[in-house]
Amino acid sequence: MSQYPTTTNPGGTALAVQGVSRQYLTFTLAGELFAMPIEQIREIIEFSGLTEIPLMPAFLRGVINVRGAVVPVIDLAVRFGRPRTEIARRTCIVILELEQEGLLLLLGVLVDAVNEVLTVEPGQVEPRPSFGAKIRAEFIEGMINLNERFVIALDIHQVLSVEELTTLIGMAAGEGQGAGE
Amino acid sequence: MARDALVQEARELLAAMEQALMQIEAEGQDAEAINAVFRAAHTIKGSAGLFAFERIVSFTHIVESVLDRVRNGSQPLDANLLTLLLECSDYIAMLVDAIAARQEEQEPDAERRARLEAALTALLGVVTATPPPPATVAQPQGEPQGKVEVESGESVSSDNWHISLRFSPDVLRSGMDPLSFLRYLGTLGHIVHIVTLPDALPAAAEFDAETCYLGFEIDFASPVDRQTIEGVFEFVRDDSDIRILPPHSKVAEYISLIDGLPEPSGRLGEILVKGGALTESELTRVLAQQAAEPVPAKPLGALLVENDVVPQAVVAAALTKQKQGEEKRAQEQKFIKVEVSKLDALIDLVGELVIAGAGANVVARRQKDVQFEEATQALSSLVEQIRDAALTLRMVPIGEVFQRFPRVVRDISRELGKEIQLVVTGADTELDKSMVEKLSDPLMHIVRNAMDHGIEPTEARTAIGKPAAGTLRLNAFHESGCIVIEVSDDGRGLDRERILRKAIERGLVQPDQQLSDSDVFRLIFEPGFSTAETVTNLSGRGVGMDVVRKNIEALRGEVEVLSRPAQGTTVRIRLPLTLAIIDGFQVMTGEAVFVIPLDLVIECVDVSSHDTRHNILKLRGEPLPFVRLRELFELPEAGEVRESLVVVQYGQQRAGLVVDRLVGEFQAVIKPLGVLFSDMKGISGSTILGDGRVALILDVPHLIQRTARAQAAQSWPRQASALSDR
């Protein structure tokens, strides 16, 4: 889990240490507000259908065509252990560019809506709480203190760990094989 | 960049060298083959010298010396020397690898080098007892004029070569360092005198730091021949102005030299005198003759004839020879080396074009505008041609892979003490370059296996009346949109019982399970499955046939094993021709679009009139197992649909795929699904439809296998005996 370079340290205090402001995209997921750093975000596209892939785990909604590249789309809500994201008018796919083992990988994440880009000062970020956020602790990079409320800043490399996703997909594919193999 | 070019060139030359050595071994000594070996070593040394890769230069130099003696007949080329030379080429390959890895400062294997050098030097030592002819005579392709000129009364007195260098102004931009050429030249002899000509230097304000303005006049004392000196400048010869005059050159050549260079003739003359290329009086004579000569740049041949130095016939012969050389060069230039990434970019673009074309087709059909439809159809057919042409750019003969094997078979058979001959057929069968690279390792593994486990020791063969020498065959051919590669041996064949026993031991199959031969043989591809009783030097290194299968499947291919006791084993690899674009057949199940590679589609059948209760359909009297995509992929039930069945065939197996709707043919640009889906079965990739949607490409071989196995599992209690007869 720890082999991917991330900008945080395990305590989630790296932002404060860096001493520079960072930009985050905020988005909603089942009524809840989340944020992710914008460095990896390549574009945001309106949801206009996707191609489902049979026998895949629920978090993998399918693939879409982004100007000739076939990009897998992950349902973040399912990844966080919640029900599937229902497609609605404001549903978006955020296309992220992740570097994994020297290769650039495009991944889409399905969100209910994107809100705004925040500029966050170092002092605005609190280390992640040990419990209470209702999602896996290592998915959280820190808590952004935003006028009386906290927004969870995601550690996108953990959330979209290719290694973990591939294992999960492989397991699902293996089950789907049935007794034949 | 230049370093990469050097590495690639050296590797190609080493391959050529090895091939020539193998040819000598198989067919006996052949002057052309020996020359090829010599040329390869020579060129590698020369290029390495340019970059001051000392380790490679010094090693290759000794090899070259030995080869030179072989070439002029003073050293017999026996089996031992062949082996030694092959080992040397291996070692040079290691040195080249070191350069590729930017570790040229380290000796890859000092011990091995010392051993090889000792062996080479020993040979050189023996031969020196009978003094070798002087180097210039040893060169069969030496300049014929060289001798003539020495005899000519009109030649100048200098014992030195004279070299005029005017590098191309762009030489630095192409990554070459002019000084390195001079440095390398210095290793071939002694630079007696060198003058740098700054005449081309512009005013300081116009000076461009990246342009080379300097020219050189060099007097060079060396016993080497003209070709060798020219070889020094191999890399810059095309763009630069390089003139080489042999010692005792004719006056006329100096005239043409002086005339041909940009600097004022008087000044150049002075330089020549100062360097000792000409004496004062010779210069006067040269200049006088130059002034008198109406057309000073007369062809050399004409001058020679005029002065009665050589008869017309000889010049004519020399000219013909020269022309042949040019023709040969012209032929060589019919090939262009292209960077793979450029080709990939082109294929990507063609892929986009195919998708865009499909999009235009969709719109045209929707608009129901006849002219528009005709226009897009014309466009489509052109796009199709461009696609095919672009794909053929990547096609190379499989011989590129096969050519490694004579050497491999030779070495392994020696190591094993078995007599094995290799028969290669179909080496000109073409397939995608990207596959060639990935095929080499699996093939190597299969070949090693066949030699180690398949072919019996000589005594065992003769005891059962087989020819003492085992035969290993490599064969390639095209078959219905696939390329098939076979590795067969005439050895003992696979031991069905032992494999089965082992599989039962490991719990891979149940003791009471009935399996066909092909099912049993397929077990050898299971991870960690080895029937070898002893782990030899060759096998048992932890890489098994499972890796072979994985590699082949990664290429969307399939491996199959055929074997008969005491008669031999054939491993058959079936691969798609290309990885980039296929003709596809679109089908739909519910809302999902799937693509079946068209090559595998035999026909489509309306199933409503058939009895489909047992997932076996009677097609023209034959049973055809089929599977519903909806069930296979657990897709939601749709209401009443008129189902269709697509008959697909892969290898010898046929099956049916039942879908809701047939859409039609189209060109599918294959888009890999990426690392996330690397373990997925049943779907081999994806493609983008005309409307921008992604469609999945079915992995037909896998689906057929799965269908066949699932049905075998259901039915074997009843049909066990029938199955085992298969």
PDB file of C-alpha atoms in Angstrom, chain A residues 51-56 60 62-65 67-70 72 74 103 105 107 161-162 165-167 169-171 173-174 176-178 180-181, chain B residues 352 355 592-594 632-635 671-681 683 686-689 692-696 702 705-706 709-710:
ATOM      1  CA  THR A  51     -20.282   0.576 -21.422  1.00  0.00           C
ATOM      2  CA  GLU A  52     -20.776  -1.938 -18.673  1.00  0.00           C
ATOM      3  CA  ILE A  53     -18.403  -4.843 -18.412  1.00  0.00           C
ATOM      4  CA  PRO A  54     -19.955  -8.133 -17.448  1.00  0.00           C
ATOM      5  CA  LEU A  55     -18.936  -9.971 -14.295  1.00  0.00           C
ATOM      6  CA  MET A  56     -17.174  -7.009 -12.720  1.00  0.00           C
ATOM      7  CA  LEU A  60     -16.363  -0.768 -11.509  1.00  0.00           C
ATOM      8  CA  GLY A  62     -17.774   0.297 -16.863  1.00  0.00           C
ATOM      9  CA  VAL A  63     -15.649   2.041 -19.421  1.00  0.00           C
ATOM     10  CA  ILE A  64     -16.012   5.223 -21.449  1.00  0.00           C
ATOM     11  CA  ASN A  65     -14.316   6.649 -24.495  1.00  0.00           C
ATOM     12  CA  ARG A  67     -11.116  10.916 -27.175  1.00  0.00           C
ATOM     13  CA  GLY A  68      -9.981   7.522 -28.310  1.00  0.00           C
ATOM     14  CA  ALA A  69      -8.772   6.171 -24.997  1.00  0.00           C
ATOM     15  CA  VAL A  70     -10.851   3.583 -23.188  1.00  0.00           C
ATOM     16  CA  PRO A  72     -12.451   2.604 -16.670  1.00  0.00           C
ATOM     17  CA  ILE A  74     -15.022   3.723 -10.709  1.00  0.00           C
ATOM     18  CA  LEU A 103       3.005   4.454 -16.567  1.00  0.00           C
ATOM     19  CA  LEU A 105      -3.058   5.593 -16.260  1.00  0.00           C
ATOM     20  CA  LEU A 107      -9.181   6.519 -14.504  1.00  0.00           C
ATOM     21  CA  SER A 161      -4.702   2.022  -5.810  1.00  0.00           C
ATOM     22  CA  VAL A 162      -4.318   0.137  -9.062  1.00  0.00           C
ATOM     23  CA  LEU A 165      -8.430  -2.493  -7.717  1.00  0.00           C
ATOM     24  CA  THR A 166      -6.805  -5.040 -10.004  1.00  0.00           C
ATOM     25  CA  THR A 167      -6.849  -7.640  -7.271  1.00  0.00           C
ATOM     26  CA  ILE A 169     -11.381  -7.174 -10.266  1.00  0.00           C
ATOM     27  CA  GLY A 170      -9.315 -10.312 -10.681  1.00  0.00           C
ATOM     28  CA  MET A 171     -11.175 -11.920  -7.798  1.00  0.00           C
ATOM     29  CA  ALA A 173     -13.470 -12.286 -12.693  1.00  0.00           C
ATOM     30  CA  GLY A 174     -12.282 -15.494 -11.103  1.00  0.00           C
ATOM     31  CA  GLY A 176     -17.462 -15.318 -12.602  1.00  0.00           C
ATOM     32  CA  GLN A 177     -15.615 -18.114 -14.303  1.00  0.00           C
ATOM     33  CA  GLY A 178     -17.708 -20.725 -12.604  1.00  0.00           C
ATOM     34  CA  GLY A 180     -15.193 -24.536 -15.728  1.00  0.00           C
ATOM     35  CA  GLU A 181     -11.740 -23.379 -14.702  1.00  0.00           C
TER      36      GLU A 181
ATOM     37  CA  GLU B 352      -8.677   7.178 -35.066  1.00  0.00           C
ATOM     38  CA  ILE B 355     -13.289   5.194 -35.874  1.00  0.00           C
ATOM     39  CA  ALA B 592     -24.824  -4.222 -24.790  1.00  0.00           C
ATOM     40  CA  VAL B 593     -22.823  -4.329 -28.007  1.00  0.00           C
ATOM     41  CA  PHE B 594     -20.192  -7.014 -28.410  1.00  0.00           C
ATOM     42  CA  LEU B 632     -22.608 -16.297 -19.732  1.00  0.00           C
ATOM     43  CA  PHE B 633     -22.302 -12.650 -18.763  1.00  0.00           C
ATOM     44  CA  GLU B 634     -25.214 -12.618 -16.321  1.00  0.00           C
ATOM     45  CA  LEU B 635     -26.962  -9.837 -18.212  1.00  0.00           C
ATOM     46  CA  LYS B 671      -8.126  -0.657 -27.545  1.00  0.00           C
ATOM     47  CA  PRO B 672      -6.613  -2.572 -24.694  1.00  0.00           C
ATOM     48  CA  LEU B 673      -8.668  -2.415 -21.524  1.00  0.00           C
ATOM     49  CA  GLY B 674      -5.619  -1.700 -19.434  1.00  0.00           C
ATOM     50  CA  VAL B 675      -3.969  -3.064 -16.347  1.00  0.00           C
ATOM     51  CA  LEU B 676      -7.106  -3.061 -14.230  1.00  0.00           C
ATOM     52  CA  PHE B 677      -8.548  -5.847 -16.350  1.00  0.00           C
ATOM     53  CA  SER B 678      -5.439  -7.912 -16.809  1.00  0.00           C
ATOM     54  CA  ASP B 679      -6.982 -10.966 -15.157  1.00  0.00           C
ATOM     55  CA  MET B 680     -10.268 -10.771 -17.000  1.00  0.00           C
ATOM     56  CA  LYS B 681     -11.343 -13.740 -19.097  1.00  0.00           C
ATOM     57  CA  ILE B 683     -13.193 -10.418 -23.153  1.00  0.00           C
ATOM     58  CA  SER B 686     -12.473  -3.163 -26.499  1.00  0.00           C
ATOM     59  CA  THR B 687     -13.133  -0.966 -29.462  1.00  0.00           C
ATOM     60  CA  ILE B 688     -14.855   2.332 -30.101  1.00  0.00           C
ATOM     61  CA  LEU B 689     -17.997   2.363 -32.204  1.00  0.00           C
ATOM     62  CA  GLY B 692     -18.274   7.027 -29.678  1.00  0.00           C
ATOM     63  CA  ARG B 693     -19.473   4.239 -27.433  1.00  0.00           C
ATOM     64  CA  VAL B 694     -17.117   1.540 -26.244  1.00  0.00           C
ATOM     65  CA  ALA B 695     -17.879  -2.035 -27.281  1.00  0.00           C
ATOM     66  CA  LEU B 696     -16.249  -5.141 -25.857  1.00  0.00           C
ATOM     67  CA  HIS B 702     -11.656 -18.665 -24.277  1.00  0.00           C
ATOM     68  CA  GLN B 705     -13.019 -23.631 -24.304  1.00  0.00           C
ATOM     69  CA  ARG B 706     -15.179 -22.630 -21.423  1.00  0.00           C
ATOM     70  CA  ARG B 709     -15.513 -27.668 -20.660  1.00  0.00           C
ATOM     71  CA  ALA B 710     -18.657 -26.628 -18.867  1.00  0.00           C
TER      72      ALA B 710
END
